[in-house]
Amino acid sequence: MYTISEVAKLLDVSTHTLRYYEKENIIIPDRNENKERLYSDMHLKWLKFVMKLKQTQMPIAKIREYARLFEEGEHTTQARLELLENHLLSIQNQLETLASTEKMLEEKINKYREFINQSKSETVK
């Protein structure tokens, strides 16, 4: 079991973030006799998944919904699948946008480099 500080350090997040996830019912840590939060390896695995969802722009409301569905049990499997499939489509759209933006930026950068190199060679003449 890990304390909130240990988990924060392991995952490179703040304790505030972990408390926020708890407030949003995204994670419910265990408690010891002093009411201090304790996290298991399963909690860590879940938090790593949550952080990947967040890094890929899944809104907290959707993460909360997924967590709620998971807690409700196996009868929500189809709804969880659909939620993750929709998020995968969103990621794929993000990748397409990033790829086209990367291409545009590379073209623009190359034009600037060409212009700068051409200006330098004309100055030398």
XYZ file of C-alpha atoms in Angstrom:
125
model
C 0.000 0.000 0.000
C 1.143 3.530 -0.800
C 0.459 6.878 0.825
C -0.878 9.783 -1.197
C 2.587 11.380 -1.210
C 4.193 8.190 -2.492
C 1.623 7.838 -5.267
C 2.030 11.480 -6.233
C 5.774 10.989 -6.511
C 5.467 7.677 -8.394
C 3.053 9.137 -10.948
C 4.570 12.613 -11.062
C 1.326 14.347 -10.125
C 0.395 16.543 -7.210
C -1.444 15.331 -4.139
C -4.019 17.967 -5.082
C -4.648 16.095 -8.357
C -5.164 12.825 -6.485
C -7.575 14.494 -4.069
C -9.397 16.035 -7.034
C -9.789 12.605 -8.665
C -11.175 11.332 -5.385
C -13.585 14.284 -5.125
C -14.758 13.531 -8.664
C -15.301 9.855 -7.730
C -12.719 8.743 -10.258
C -10.763 6.887 -7.589
C -11.680 5.858 -4.074
C -8.550 5.018 -2.078
C -8.635 2.807 0.974
C -8.170 4.392 4.406
C -6.103 3.290 7.379
C -7.141 3.532 11.045
C -6.053 7.201 11.025
C -8.269 7.890 7.979
C -5.190 8.471 5.794
C -5.515 7.533 2.135
C -3.879 4.293 1.049
C -3.436 3.193 -2.544
C -2.885 -0.352 -3.786
C -1.144 -1.531 -6.946
C -4.602 -1.751 -8.540
C -5.198 1.911 -7.667
C -1.874 2.785 -9.315
C -2.784 0.842 -12.444
C -6.158 2.611 -12.609
C -4.565 6.029 -12.070
C -2.065 5.397 -14.881
C -5.001 4.593 -17.172
C -6.883 7.717 -16.033
C -3.825 9.845 -16.682
C -3.501 8.461 -20.222
C -7.150 9.266 -20.867
C -6.591 12.788 -19.545
C -3.409 13.241 -21.610
C -5.405 12.344 -24.715
C -7.999 15.023 -23.965
C -10.777 12.880 -22.511
C -12.895 15.246 -20.401
C -13.072 14.599 -16.663
C -16.829 14.097 -17.012
C -16.244 11.182 -19.399
C -13.557 9.686 -17.143
C -15.974 10.011 -14.215
C -18.681 8.336 -16.288
C -16.357 5.466 -17.189
C -15.399 5.020 -13.508
C -19.075 5.032 -12.503
C -19.932 2.462 -15.163
C -17.063 0.258 -14.034
C -18.256 0.406 -10.432
C -21.793 -0.519 -11.508
C -20.568 -3.860 -12.794
C -20.486 -6.126 -15.811
C -23.909 -5.099 -17.118
C -22.265 -1.805 -18.199
C -19.640 -3.470 -20.402
C -21.293 -2.327 -23.655
C -21.521 1.275 -22.474
C -17.859 1.238 -21.388
C -16.838 -0.229 -24.729
C -18.715 2.490 -26.615
C -17.192 5.211 -24.449
C -13.670 3.918 -25.134
C -14.369 3.407 -28.853
C -15.573 7.006 -29.111
C -12.451 8.194 -27.355
C -10.283 6.150 -29.709
C -11.982 7.878 -32.657
C -11.223 11.215 -31.011
C -7.559 10.251 -30.636
C -7.409 9.152 -34.264
C -8.870 12.511 -35.315
C -6.298 14.285 -33.142
C -3.526 12.282 -34.811
C -4.786 13.224 -38.274
C -4.955 16.882 -37.258
C -1.464 16.739 -35.778
C -0.059 15.033 -38.882
C -1.557 17.599 -41.258
C -0.443 20.457 -39.005
C 3.060 18.983 -38.837
C 3.192 18.868 -42.637
C 2.025 22.486 -42.923
C 4.577 23.640 -40.349
C 7.406 21.759 -42.060
C 6.485 23.400 -45.375
C 6.363 26.853 -43.761
C 9.679 26.292 -41.954
C 11.314 25.118 -45.186
C 10.093 28.227 -47.001
C 11.570 30.450 -44.282
C 14.864 28.570 -44.420
C 14.963 28.887 -48.203
C 14.237 32.597 -47.949
C 16.914 33.126 -45.292
C 19.504 31.112 -47.233
C 18.661 32.962 -50.442
C 18.948 36.329 -48.654
C 22.326 35.366 -47.227
C 23.684 34.292 -50.609
C 22.489 37.545 -52.244
C 24.148 39.600 -49.485
C 27.489 37.874 -50.119
C 27.481 38.770 -53.835
